[in-house]
């Protein structure tokens, strides 16, 4: 099978970076963008790589300029632009050509698009690309979904441009149709959770300990040298270090405390709940972004709802305990993410390889962290019930460190400092280790008001209570 020739539709930030990456790895790339000036700008700054880049004035011209078999990568915003691009491409393709969607598409859209494009006689891959602009340029992590036939001619190109972890490319074909985009969605759900956990720890240092950004930054730098080593902890240190050129203040202190979101975190929660999975830490992170946007409500509420039952107690946030709390909660967030992947795999039959997913997240992507190598090792070994939290590696780590999470969450709660993700992580830990839960009384109530029945511990079958109702 010949290696495909590359075309790119959508020469924005990510598209440009990927084009340069492909060119650097020896591939000629034909480019099309609605606003052709971005292509001119890219070619102008491409230096030695410019001869490998060519500009097309229309989709038709793009396809016509390429030898077959073609692979046309779309880096356009998720949603309608993807379908419009597919519509524009289809009439010009030849058998053996592949359309690749490298955006953050909803995996259900990808499932439908695979069918649509295959029914038209061509191939389609849905590829989750993580790593931002720098990742796209120097090596992203890529999660691929689609048919093995579509993957085969594209594999050498994506392996060449992918991030490498100890020489191993951070790209894998994970399953058919929407598998790649689903895994990318869950990656982003974990990304939301990890960012929120970090933000809460920052908040405890700022509002609980009264530290300035410049005093907090070194902690993140130090933590990044240890078991919290990760891209997000690393860049938090840099974000907190930065000074605002206009005022000379810490930059973070002039940034509006209102977080945006494009939807992938929310999709993770929606899919998890639909599949009957708890994604409480990710949900807390999505909810915190939503509440962050209610800035006006918070402004009005602050003087009215104070002190809201808060007592000082002199409770402090010890740096070592914060580190252990963040470490514990991060493990639990990853564990929730992998449980969601498992549930989806059972539903869609993709045959996901969890160890491989952890491996391709070890470099290039936003959630890359030293934990992922241990997670990959745990999945390659014997995991009780396939549950990460029960692995020989993670179970002792959790039990040794959860005390710190408990003390940090307790102190934050008593002092009225919001820690939705840290506390969700702790509650999830306490729920999954509670041998006898409290759903017995829920079942009792359900049977009481709706005759929904319950199971007994000592007898098979479904039962009703002897409720005495007037
Ligand atoms: C990545 C990122 C990237 C992007 C997301 C998140 O893996 O490279 O996840 O895909 O940052 O779009 O965006 P929001 O925070 O806006 O949802």
mmCIF file of N, CA, C and O in Angstrom, residues 261-310:
data_model
loop_
_atom_site.group_PDB
_atom_site.id
_atom_site.type_symbol
_atom_site.label_atom_id
_atom_site.label_comp_id
_atom_site.label_asym_id
_atom_site.label_seq_id
_atom_site.Cartn_x
_atom_site.Cartn_y
_atom_site.Cartn_z
ATOM 1 N N UNK A 261 -15.083 27.274 27.492
ATOM 2 C CA UNK A 261 -15.064 25.841 27.176
ATOM 3 C C UNK A 261 -15.741 25.622 25.840
ATOM 4 O O UNK A 261 -16.750 26.247 25.532
ATOM 5 N N UNK A 262 -15.141 24.684 25.079
ATOM 6 C CA UNK A 262 -15.713 24.430 23.754
ATOM 7 C C UNK A 262 -16.637 23.225 23.753
ATOM 8 O O UNK A 262 -17.327 22.994 22.773
ATOM 9 N N UNK A 263 -16.638 22.434 24.810
ATOM 10 C CA UNK A 263 -17.651 21.376 24.871
ATOM 11 C C UNK A 263 -17.160 19.977 25.184
ATOM 12 O O UNK A 263 -17.948 19.126 25.598
ATOM 13 N N UNK A 264 -15.884 19.708 24.995
ATOM 14 C CA UNK A 264 -15.436 18.318 25.151
ATOM 15 C C UNK A 264 -15.546 17.823 26.599
ATOM 16 O O UNK A 264 -15.858 16.643 26.820
ATOM 17 N N UNK A 265 -15.309 18.702 27.575
ATOM 18 C CA UNK A 265 -15.457 18.288 28.974
ATOM 19 C C UNK A 265 -16.905 17.933 29.262
ATOM 20 O O UNK A 265 -17.211 16.908 29.880
ATOM 21 N N UNK A 266 -17.786 18.786 28.758
ATOM 22 C CA UNK A 266 -19.230 18.549 28.956
ATOM 23 C C UNK A 266 -19.651 17.249 28.275
ATOM 24 O O UNK A 266 -20.401 16.450 28.824
ATOM 25 N N UNK A 267 -19.145 17.021 27.053
ATOM 26 C CA UNK A 267 -19.500 15.771 26.357
ATOM 27 C C UNK A 267 -19.054 14.554 27.171
ATOM 28 O O UNK A 267 -19.756 13.538 27.211
ATOM 29 N N UNK A 268 -17.881 14.642 27.787
ATOM 30 C CA UNK A 268 -17.393 13.500 28.573
ATOM 31 C C UNK A 268 -18.389 13.179 29.680
ATOM 32 O O UNK A 268 -18.738 12.013 29.910
ATOM 33 N N UNK A 269 -18.861 14.228 30.362
ATOM 34 C CA UNK A 269 -19.793 14.023 31.475
ATOM 35 C C UNK A 269 -21.117 13.466 30.957
ATOM 36 O O UNK A 269 -21.676 12.518 31.522
ATOM 37 N N UNK A 270 -21.606 14.043 29.858
ATOM 38 C CA UNK A 270 -22.890 13.585 29.300
ATOM 39 C C UNK A 270 -22.800 12.110 28.920
ATOM 40 O O UNK A 270 -23.668 11.307 29.260
ATOM 41 N N UNK A 271 -21.725 11.737 28.230
ATOM 42 C CA UNK A 271 -21.582 10.336 27.805
ATOM 43 C C UNK A 271 -21.422 9.427 29.015
ATOM 44 O O UNK A 271 -21.970 8.327 29.045
ATOM 45 N N UNK A 272 -20.672 9.889 30.015
ATOM 46 C CA UNK A 272 -20.462 9.062 31.205
ATOM 47 C C UNK A 272 -21.795 8.795 31.898
ATOM 48 O O UNK A 272 -22.122 7.650 32.228
ATOM 49 N N UNK A 273 -22.569 9.827 32.072
ATOM 50 C CA UNK A 273 -23.851 9.664 32.770
ATOM 51 C C UNK A 273 -24.788 8.789 31.942
ATOM 52 O O UNK A 273 -25.459 7.904 32.463
ATOM 53 N N UNK A 274 -24.765 9.014 30.645
ATOM 54 C CA UNK A 274 -25.621 8.188 29.777
ATOM 55 C C UNK A 274 -25.262 6.703 29.911
ATOM 56 O O UNK A 274 -26.133 5.844 29.870
ATOM 57 N N UNK A 275 -23.974 6.424 30.122
ATOM 58 C CA UNK A 275 -23.546 5.020 30.230
ATOM 59 C C UNK A 275 -23.597 4.523 31.674
ATOM 60 O O UNK A 275 -23.121 3.438 31.967
ATOM 61 N N UNK A 276 -24.127 5.356 32.579
ATOM 62 C CA UNK A 276 -24.236 4.925 33.966
ATOM 63 C C UNK A 276 -22.917 4.943 34.708
ATOM 64 O O UNK A 276 -22.700 4.165 35.636
ATOM 65 N N UNK A 277 -22.009 5.812 34.302
ATOM 66 C CA UNK A 277 -20.709 5.925 34.963
ATOM 67 C C UNK A 277 -20.620 7.225 35.751
ATOM 68 O O UNK A 277 -21.135 8.248 35.306
ATOM 69 N N UNK A 278 -19.917 7.183 36.861
ATOM 70 C CA UNK A 278 -19.704 8.413 37.614
ATOM 71 C C UNK A 278 -18.478 9.130 37.056
ATOM 72 O O UNK A 278 -17.416 8.540 36.909
ATOM 73 N N UNK A 279 -18.677 10.393 36.722
ATOM 74 C CA UNK A 279 -17.547 11.211 36.256
ATOM 75 C C UNK A 279 -17.489 12.443 37.143
ATOM 76 O O UNK A 279 -17.334 13.565 36.675
ATOM 77 N N UNK A 280 -17.630 12.222 38.454
ATOM 78 C CA UNK A 280 -17.884 13.343 39.369
ATOM 79 C C UNK A 280 -16.779 14.400 39.367
ATOM 80 O O UNK A 280 -17.066 15.582 39.519
ATOM 81 N N UNK A 281 -15.527 13.974 39.194
ATOM 82 C CA UNK A 281 -14.438 14.968 39.257
ATOM 83 C C UNK A 281 -14.473 15.830 37.982
ATOM 84 O O UNK A 281 -14.315 17.058 38.035
ATOM 85 N N UNK A 282 -14.723 15.172 36.865
ATOM 86 C CA UNK A 282 -14.807 15.905 35.595
ATOM 87 C C UNK A 282 -16.037 16.806 35.609
ATOM 88 O O UNK A 282 -15.991 17.968 35.192
ATOM 89 N N UNK A 283 -17.123 16.281 36.164
ATOM 90 C CA UNK A 283 -18.345 17.081 36.243
ATOM 91 C C UNK A 283 -18.115 18.322 37.120
ATOM 92 O O UNK A 283 -18.583 19.424 36.800
ATOM 93 N N UNK A 284 -17.391 18.127 38.224
ATOM 94 C CA UNK A 284 -17.093 19.268 39.099
ATOM 95 C C UNK A 284 -16.297 20.324 38.331
ATOM 96 O O UNK A 284 -16.505 21.527 38.502
ATOM 97 N N UNK A 285 -15.406 19.851 37.474
ATOM 98 C CA UNK A 285 -14.577 20.787 36.702
ATOM 99 C C UNK A 285 -15.413 21.545 35.678
ATOM 100 O O UNK A 285 -15.254 22.757 35.492
ATOM 101 N N UNK A 286 -16.338 20.819 35.023
ATOM 102 C CA UNK A 286 -17.215 21.481 34.052
ATOM 103 C C UNK A 286 -18.107 22.486 34.788
ATOM 104 O O UNK A 286 -18.259 23.638 34.371
ATOM 105 N N UNK A 287 -18.669 22.043 35.931
ATOM 106 C CA UNK A 287 -19.541 22.926 36.713
ATOM 107 C C UNK A 287 -18.805 24.164 37.198
ATOM 108 O O UNK A 287 -19.364 25.265 37.214
ATOM 109 N N UNK A 288 -17.549 23.986 37.574
ATOM 110 C CA UNK A 288 -16.777 25.141 38.063
ATOM 111 C C UNK A 288 -16.556 26.147 36.937
ATOM 112 O O UNK A 288 -16.596 27.357 37.159
ATOM 113 N N UNK A 289 -16.327 25.652 35.710
ATOM 114 C CA UNK A 289 -16.182 26.593 34.584
ATOM 115 C C UNK A 289 -17.500 27.334 34.349
ATOM 116 O O UNK A 289 -17.514 28.526 34.063
ATOM 117 N N UNK A 290 -18.616 26.598 34.463
ATOM 118 C CA UNK A 290 -19.926 27.230 34.256
ATOM 119 C C UNK A 290 -20.131 28.331 35.294
ATOM 120 O O UNK A 290 -20.487 29.462 34.964
ATOM 121 N N UNK A 291 -19.875 27.997 36.578
ATOM 122 C CA UNK A 291 -20.072 28.992 37.636
ATOM 123 C C UNK A 291 -19.088 30.151 37.506
ATOM 124 O O UNK A 291 -19.409 31.287 37.858
ATOM 125 N N UNK A 292 -17.911 29.851 36.982
ATOM 126 C CA UNK A 292 -16.937 30.939 36.806
ATOM 127 C C UNK A 292 -17.493 31.986 35.849
ATOM 128 O O UNK A 292 -17.198 33.167 35.949
ATOM 129 N N UNK A 293 -18.342 31.535 34.929
ATOM 130 C CA UNK A 293 -18.922 32.466 33.953
ATOM 131 C C UNK A 293 -20.029 33.317 34.569
ATOM 132 O O UNK A 293 -20.418 34.325 33.997
ATOM 133 N N UNK A 294 -20.553 32.873 35.712
ATOM 134 C CA UNK A 294 -21.605 33.676 36.374
ATOM 135 C C UNK A 294 -20.938 34.731 37.253
ATOM 136 O O UNK A 294 -21.146 34.781 38.464
ATOM 137 N N UNK A 295 -20.163 35.558 36.625
ATOM 138 C CA UNK A 295 -19.360 36.524 37.353
ATOM 139 C C UNK A 295 -20.224 37.556 38.065
ATOM 140 O O UNK A 295 -19.948 37.944 39.189
ATOM 141 N N UNK A 296 -21.266 37.961 37.398
ATOM 142 C CA UNK A 296 -22.137 38.989 37.964
ATOM 143 C C UNK A 296 -22.847 38.455 39.215
ATOM 144 O O UNK A 296 -22.949 39.143 40.225
ATOM 145 N N UNK A 297 -23.312 37.200 39.143
ATOM 146 C CA UNK A 297 -23.955 36.579 40.313
ATOM 147 C C UNK A 297 -22.976 36.552 41.477
ATOM 148 O O UNK A 297 -23.326 36.888 42.613
ATOM 149 N N UNK A 298 -21.744 36.158 41.194
ATOM 150 C CA UNK A 298 -20.747 36.057 42.267
ATOM 151 C C UNK A 298 -20.461 37.432 42.862
ATOM 152 O O UNK A 298 -20.286 37.566 44.062
ATOM 153 N N UNK A 299 -20.450 38.431 41.999
ATOM 154 C CA UNK A 299 -20.171 39.784 42.484
ATOM 155 C C UNK A 299 -21.270 40.259 43.443
ATOM 156 O O UNK A 299 -21.008 40.807 44.500
ATOM 157 N N UNK A 300 -22.522 39.970 43.051
ATOM 158 C CA UNK A 300 -23.646 40.400 43.893
ATOM 159 C C UNK A 300 -23.700 39.564 45.173
ATOM 160 O O UNK A 300 -23.979 40.066 46.259
ATOM 161 N N UNK A 301 -23.422 38.276 45.034
ATOM 162 C CA UNK A 301 -23.568 37.360 46.182
ATOM 163 C C UNK A 301 -22.485 37.553 47.236
ATOM 164 O O UNK A 301 -22.733 37.336 48.427
ATOM 165 N N UNK A 302 -21.297 37.963 46.809
ATOM 166 C CA UNK A 302 -20.162 37.999 47.744
ATOM 167 C C UNK A 302 -20.457 38.774 49.033
ATOM 168 O O UNK A 302 -20.247 38.235 50.123
ATOM 169 N N UNK A 303 -21.009 39.991 48.966
ATOM 170 C CA UNK A 303 -21.274 40.692 50.229
ATOM 171 C C UNK A 303 -22.528 40.206 50.947
ATOM 172 O O UNK A 303 -22.683 40.429 52.140
ATOM 173 N N UNK A 304 -23.426 39.537 50.229
ATOM 174 C CA UNK A 304 -24.685 39.106 50.859
ATOM 175 C C UNK A 304 -24.505 37.772 51.590
ATOM 176 O O UNK A 304 -24.985 37.583 52.701
ATOM 177 N N UNK A 305 -23.830 36.850 50.967
ATOM 178 C CA UNK A 305 -23.722 35.491 51.523
ATOM 179 C C UNK A 305 -22.483 35.314 52.396
ATOM 180 O O UNK A 305 -22.067 34.198 52.660
ATOM 181 N N UNK A 306 -21.910 36.375 52.847
ATOM 182 C CA UNK A 306 -20.753 36.306 53.735
ATOM 183 C C UNK A 306 -21.204 36.558 55.160
ATOM 184 O O UNK A 306 -22.049 37.430 55.366
ATOM 185 N N UNK A 307 -20.718 35.895 56.169
ATOM 186 C CA UNK A 307 -19.661 34.897 56.099
ATOM 187 C C UNK A 307 -20.143 33.482 55.824
ATOM 188 O O UNK A 307 -19.330 32.552 55.849
ATOM 189 N N UNK A 308 -21.442 33.289 55.570
ATOM 190 C CA UNK A 308 -21.952 31.991 55.154
ATOM 191 C C UNK A 308 -21.470 30.836 56.041
ATOM 192 O O UNK A 308 -21.090 29.779 55.566
ATOM 193 N N UNK A 309 -21.467 31.045 57.307
ATOM 194 C CA UNK A 309 -21.176 29.965 58.252
ATOM 195 C C UNK A 309 -19.719 29.559 58.340
ATOM 196 O O UNK A 309 -19.379 28.522 58.897
ATOM 197 N N UNK A 310 -18.874 30.368 57.772
ATOM 198 C CA UNK A 310 -17.457 30.010 57.754
ATOM 199 C C UNK A 310 -16.814 30.331 59.095
ATOM 200 O O UNK A 310 -17.052 31.376 59.677
#
